Amino acid sequence: MPTLRPASIPRAVVVAAVSLLLAGCQTESAINREPHVGSTTVAATAGVQDVVITTDQHYRFTPTTITVHPGKVRITLKHVGTGAPHDWSLVDFPADYVPLVSAGQTKSVEFTAPAPGTYKFVCTIHVPQGQTGTLVVLPT
């Protein structure tokens, strides 16, 4: 009975196959590479600074950077796309939270801006996809 030997595979074919395999093992989806866009500075109307933030199936907030003054702030989260629901939470301030909104829904939260500084806000269920933003509170 003849001995079967594996066919010799050219090195270039092996390198190409391994490269393709590794390219398919990325830990971030392409959606994470979409840029964060938009910024706004809010002025108070009737003593409340109103901010409308939109979100959709691309796992981003628009605007991504919000600048407010000390005082009352109302964040309205509006889901203008399709797909998964989203929420809005100011990190380290659990009361400053907009509950989940599904496609076509809008919900709000009103709170007093924290001390002057820079704060992170997130969609609590889509942080791994990069759904984050920045709240800047200006000094008085």
Coordinates of C-alpha atoms in Angstrom, one line a residue:
M1 CA 0.0 0.0 0.0
P2 CA 1.5 3.4 -1.0
T3 CA 2.2 6.0 1.7
L4 CA 0.1 9.1 1.3
R5 CA 2.0 12.4 1.8
P6 CA 0.4 15.8 2.2
A7 CA 0.7 17.9 -0.9
S8 CA 3.2 20.6 -0.6
I9 CA 1.5 23.9 -0.2
P10 CA 3.4 27.0 -1.4
R11 CA 4.4 29.3 1.4
A12 CA 2.6 32.3 -0.3
V13 CA -0.7 30.4 -0.2
V14 CA -0.3 29.7 3.5
V15 CA 0.6 33.3 4.3
A16 CA -2.4 34.6 2.2
A17 CA -4.8 32.2 4.0
V18 CA -3.6 33.1 7.4
S19 CA -3.8 36.8 6.6
L20 CA -7.4 36.5 5.5
L21 CA -8.3 34.4 8.5
L22 CA -6.8 37.1 10.9
A23 CA -8.5 39.9 9.0
G24 CA -11.9 38.3 9.8
C25 CA -11.0 38.1 13.6
Q26 CA -11.2 41.8 14.3
T27 CA -12.6 42.7 17.7
E28 CA -14.4 45.9 16.5
S29 CA -17.1 46.0 13.9
A30 CA -16.9 48.6 11.2
I31 CA -19.7 50.5 12.9
N32 CA -17.2 51.5 15.6
R33 CA -15.1 53.3 13.1
E34 CA -17.8 55.9 12.2
P35 CA -16.7 59.3 13.5
H36 CA -18.3 61.1 16.4
V37 CA -19.8 64.3 14.9
G38 CA -21.5 67.5 16.0
S39 CA -21.3 69.8 18.9
T40 CA -23.6 72.4 20.4
T41 CA -23.5 75.1 23.0
V42 CA -26.8 75.6 24.7
A43 CA -28.5 78.8 25.9
A44 CA -31.2 78.8 28.5
T45 CA -34.8 79.4 27.6
A46 CA -37.2 80.1 30.5
G47 CA -34.4 79.0 32.9
V48 CA -33.8 75.5 31.2
Q49 CA -31.1 74.6 28.7
D50 CA -32.8 72.3 26.1
V51 CA -30.6 69.8 24.2
V52 CA -32.0 67.4 21.6
I53 CA -29.8 64.5 20.9
T54 CA -30.6 62.1 18.1
T55 CA -29.5 58.5 17.7
D56 CA -30.1 55.7 15.2
Q57 CA -28.9 52.3 14.0
H58 CA -25.3 53.6 13.7
Y59 CA -24.6 53.7 17.5
R60 CA -23.7 57.4 17.7
F61 CA -25.2 60.4 19.4
T62 CA -25.6 63.6 17.5
P63 CA -24.3 66.0 18.7
T64 CA -21.5 64.2 20.4
T65 CA -20.2 67.2 22.4
I66 CA -22.6 69.3 24.4
T67 CA -21.5 72.5 26.1
V68 CA -23.8 73.9 28.8
H69 CA -23.7 76.6 31.5
P70 CA -24.4 75.9 35.2
G71 CA -28.1 75.4 35.9
K72 CA -31.0 73.3 34.7
V73 CA -30.5 71.1 31.6
R74 CA -33.1 69.1 29.7
I75 CA -31.7 66.3 27.6
T76 CA -34.2 64.9 25.0
L77 CA -33.2 61.7 23.3
K78 CA -34.8 61.1 19.9
H79 CA -34.4 57.8 18.1
V80 CA -34.6 58.8 14.4
G81 CA -33.5 55.5 12.9
T82 CA -34.2 51.8 13.0
G83 CA -32.8 48.9 15.0
A84 CA -31.9 48.6 18.7
P85 CA -33.2 50.9 21.4
H86 CA -30.8 53.4 23.1
D87 CA -30.6 55.2 26.4
W88 CA -28.6 58.2 27.6
S89 CA -26.7 58.3 30.9
L90 CA -24.3 60.8 32.4
V91 CA -21.5 58.7 33.9
D92 CA -21.2 58.9 37.7
F93 CA -24.6 60.7 37.9
P94 CA -27.2 57.9 37.9
A95 CA -30.2 60.2 38.2
D96 CA -29.2 62.0 35.0
Y97 CA -30.6 59.2 32.8
V98 CA -33.0 59.0 29.8
P99 CA -34.6 55.5 29.7
L100 CA -34.5 53.3 26.6
V101 CA -36.1 54.8 23.4
S102 CA -37.0 52.7 20.5
A103 CA -37.2 53.8 16.9
G104 CA -39.5 56.7 16.5
Q105 CA -39.6 57.5 20.3
T106 CA -38.5 60.5 22.2
K107 CA -37.9 60.8 26.0
S108 CA -36.3 63.4 28.3
V109 CA -34.6 64.0 31.6
E110 CA -34.1 67.3 33.4
F111 CA -31.3 67.8 35.9
T112 CA -29.0 70.4 37.3
A113 CA -25.6 70.5 35.5
P114 CA -22.8 69.2 37.7
A115 CA -19.8 71.4 38.7
P116 CA -17.8 72.9 35.8
G117 CA -15.8 70.3 34.0
T118 CA -15.9 67.6 31.3
Y119 CA -18.1 64.6 31.7
K120 CA -18.8 61.5 29.7
F121 CA -22.2 60.3 28.6
V122 CA -23.0 56.9 27.2
C123 CA -25.7 54.6 25.9
T124 CA -25.4 52.0 28.6
I125 CA -26.0 49.1 26.3
H126 CA -23.8 50.3 23.5
V127 CA -20.6 51.4 25.1
P128 CA -18.7 48.6 23.4
Q129 CA -19.9 50.0 20.0
G130 CA -18.5 53.4 21.0
Q131 CA -21.8 55.1 21.6
T132 CA -20.4 57.9 23.9
G133 CA -20.2 61.6 24.1
T134 CA -19.0 64.6 26.1
L135 CA -20.8 67.1 28.3
V136 CA -18.8 70.2 29.0
V137 CA -20.1 72.4 31.8
L138 CA -18.6 75.9 31.6
P139 CA -17.5 77.9 34.7
T140 CA -19.9 80.5 36.0

